[in-house]
Amino acid sequence: MVVFTTVGTQEQALDIAHHLVRSRLAACVNILPGVRSVFRWKGKVDDETEFLLMTKTVEANFEAVKDEIRKLHAYELPEILGYPVTFAEKAFAGWIVESSSGAGGDEEDDEGEEEPLERLSE
């Protein structure tokens, strides 16, 4: 699953990203700077430059990821959108599951050749 949110500062983006990865709620958070957002808020149209966070996690973590983002986010109504990942490269999908499960290690998978794509959901 990929969870998107936008924030107003690089500091907040880094705070959220580090928190989610350290707490094993996410395997990875990409931070894309310079995202231009045009939106209607409280009756007027705003035009802001933001940072987009793309969080890679498992579907079972969505509620916890959402809750943590809301706790750390400065916006009154943060964008928190979760999208299921239908397919992913097998090793990458396994890494996401291992890294965002709270129980992992760094052991390599010693199984034989496998399909290159795997459904990424639990």
JSON list of C-alpha atoms in Angstrom, two decimals, residues 13-75:
[
{"chain": "A", "resi": 13, "resn": "ALA", "atom": "CA", "xyz": [8.14, 15.92, 6.21]},
{"chain": "A", "resi": 14, "resn": "LEU", "atom": "CA", "xyz": [11.31, 14.55, 7.78]},
{"chain": "A", "resi": 15, "resn": "ASP", "atom": "CA", "xyz": [9.72, 14.26, 11.23]},
{"chain": "A", "resi": 16, "resn": "ILE", "atom": "CA", "xyz": [6.80, 12.22, 9.90]},
{"chain": "A", "resi": 17, "resn": "ALA", "atom": "CA", "xyz": [8.99, 10.07, 7.63]},
{"chain": "A", "resi": 18, "resn": "HIS", "atom": "CA", "xyz": [11.51, 9.22, 10.35]},
{"chain": "A", "resi": 19, "resn": "HIS", "atom": "CA", "xyz": [8.76, 8.48, 12.87]},
{"chain": "A", "resi": 20, "resn": "LEU", "atom": "CA", "xyz": [6.90, 6.09, 10.55]},
{"chain": "A", "resi": 21, "resn": "VAL", "atom": "CA", "xyz": [10.05, 4.19, 9.54]},
{"chain": "A", "resi": 22, "resn": "ARG", "atom": "CA", "xyz": [11.55, 4.03, 13.04]},
{"chain": "A", "resi": 23, "resn": "SER", "atom": "CA", "xyz": [8.27, 2.72, 14.46]},
{"chain": "A", "resi": 24, "resn": "ARG", "atom": "CA", "xyz": [8.15, 0.09, 11.69]},
{"chain": "A", "resi": 25, "resn": "LEU", "atom": "CA", "xyz": [4.81, 1.34, 10.43]},
{"chain": "A", "resi": 26, "resn": "ALA", "atom": "CA", "xyz": [6.43, 1.96, 7.04]},
{"chain": "A", "resi": 27, "resn": "ALA", "atom": "CA", "xyz": [9.31, 0.46, 5.11]},
{"chain": "A", "resi": 28, "resn": "CYS", "atom": "CA", "xyz": [10.09, 3.68, 3.27]},
{"chain": "A", "resi": 29, "resn": "VAL", "atom": "CA", "xyz": [8.83, 7.24, 2.90]},
{"chain": "A", "resi": 30, "resn": "ASN", "atom": "CA", "xyz": [9.78, 9.21, -0.21]},
{"chain": "A", "resi": 31, "resn": "ILE", "atom": "CA", "xyz": [9.71, 12.99, 0.17]},
{"chain": "A", "resi": 32, "resn": "LEU", "atom": "CA", "xyz": [9.05, 14.97, -2.99]},
{"chain": "A", "resi": 33, "resn": "PRO", "atom": "CA", "xyz": [9.71, 18.70, -2.57]},
{"chain": "A", "resi": 34, "resn": "GLY", "atom": "CA", "xyz": [8.19, 21.48, -4.61]},
{"chain": "A", "resi": 35, "resn": "VAL", "atom": "CA", "xyz": [4.73, 20.00, -5.13]},
{"chain": "A", "resi": 36, "resn": "ARG", "atom": "CA", "xyz": [2.35, 22.78, -6.14]},
{"chain": "A", "resi": 37, "resn": "SER", "atom": "CA", "xyz": [-1.13, 22.39, -4.68]},
{"chain": "A", "resi": 38, "resn": "VAL", "atom": "CA", "xyz": [-4.13, 24.45, -5.75]},
{"chain": "A", "resi": 39, "resn": "PHE", "atom": "CA", "xyz": [-7.15, 23.82, -3.55]},
{"chain": "A", "resi": 40, "resn": "ARG", "atom": "CA", "xyz": [-10.29, 25.36, -2.12]},
{"chain": "A", "resi": 41, "resn": "TRP", "atom": "CA", "xyz": [-10.16, 25.89, 1.65]},
{"chain": "A", "resi": 42, "resn": "LYS", "atom": "CA", "xyz": [-12.68, 27.78, 3.79]},
{"chain": "A", "resi": 43, "resn": "GLY", "atom": "CA", "xyz": [-14.28, 29.51, 0.83]},
{"chain": "A", "resi": 44, "resn": "LYS", "atom": "CA", "xyz": [-11.18, 30.66, -1.02]},
{"chain": "A", "resi": 45, "resn": "VAL", "atom": "CA", "xyz": [-8.75, 29.19, -3.52]},
{"chain": "A", "resi": 46, "resn": "ASP", "atom": "CA", "xyz": [-5.23, 28.70, -2.17]},
{"chain": "A", "resi": 47, "resn": "ASP", "atom": "CA", "xyz": [-2.03, 28.04, -4.10]},
{"chain": "A", "resi": 48, "resn": "GLU", "atom": "CA", "xyz": [0.79, 26.57, -1.99]},
{"chain": "A", "resi": 49, "resn": "THR", "atom": "CA", "xyz": [4.09, 24.77, -2.45]},
{"chain": "A", "resi": 50, "resn": "GLU", "atom": "CA", "xyz": [4.22, 21.62, -0.33]},
{"chain": "A", "resi": 51, "resn": "PHE", "atom": "CA", "xyz": [6.17, 18.42, 0.25]},
{"chain": "A", "resi": 52, "resn": "LEU", "atom": "CA", "xyz": [4.52, 15.16, -0.84]},
{"chain": "A", "resi": 53, "resn": "LEU", "atom": "CA", "xyz": [5.19, 12.09, 1.30]},
{"chain": "A", "resi": 54, "resn": "MET", "atom": "CA", "xyz": [4.78, 8.68, -0.38]},
{"chain": "A", "resi": 55, "resn": "THR", "atom": "CA", "xyz": [4.72, 6.05, 2.36]},
{"chain": "A", "resi": 56, "resn": "LYS", "atom": "CA", "xyz": [5.23, 2.37, 1.52]},
{"chain": "A", "resi": 57, "resn": "THR", "atom": "CA", "xyz": [3.58, 0.06, 4.03]},
{"chain": "A", "resi": 58, "resn": "VAL", "atom": "CA", "xyz": [1.22, -2.91, 4.33]},
{"chain": "A", "resi": 59, "resn": "GLU", "atom": "CA", "xyz": [-2.56, -2.53, 4.33]},
{"chain": "A", "resi": 60, "resn": "ALA", "atom": "CA", "xyz": [-2.77, -3.82, 7.91]},
{"chain": "A", "resi": 61, "resn": "ASN", "atom": "CA", "xyz": [-0.86, -0.70, 9.03]},
{"chain": "A", "resi": 62, "resn": "PHE", "atom": "CA", "xyz": [-3.10, 1.89, 7.34]},
{"chain": "A", "resi": 63, "resn": "GLU", "atom": "CA", "xyz": [-5.10, 2.90, 10.43]},
{"chain": "A", "resi": 64, "resn": "ALA", "atom": "CA", "xyz": [-1.95, 3.24, 12.56]},
{"chain": "A", "resi": 65, "resn": "VAL", "atom": "CA", "xyz": [-0.14, 5.19, 9.81]},
{"chain": "A", "resi": 66, "resn": "LYS", "atom": "CA", "xyz": [-3.16, 7.47, 9.46]},
{"chain": "A", "resi": 67, "resn": "ASP", "atom": "CA", "xyz": [-3.34, 8.03, 13.23]},
{"chain": "A", "resi": 68, "resn": "GLU", "atom": "CA", "xyz": [0.38, 8.83, 13.51]},
{"chain": "A", "resi": 69, "resn": "ILE", "atom": "CA", "xyz": [0.27, 11.25, 10.57]},
{"chain": "A", "resi": 70, "resn": "ARG", "atom": "CA", "xyz": [-2.70, 13.04, 12.15]},
{"chain": "A", "resi": 71, "resn": "LYS", "atom": "CA", "xyz": [-0.83, 13.33, 15.49]},
{"chain": "A", "resi": 72, "resn": "LEU", "atom": "CA", "xyz": [2.27, 14.82, 13.86]},
{"chain": "A", "resi": 73, "resn": "HIS", "atom": "CA", "xyz": [0.65, 16.90, 11.11]},
{"chain": "A", "resi": 74, "resn": "ALA", "atom": "CA", "xyz": [0.27, 20.68, 11.40]},
{"chain": "A", "resi": 75, "resn": "TYR", "atom": "CA", "xyz": [-2.73, 20.97, 9.07]}
]
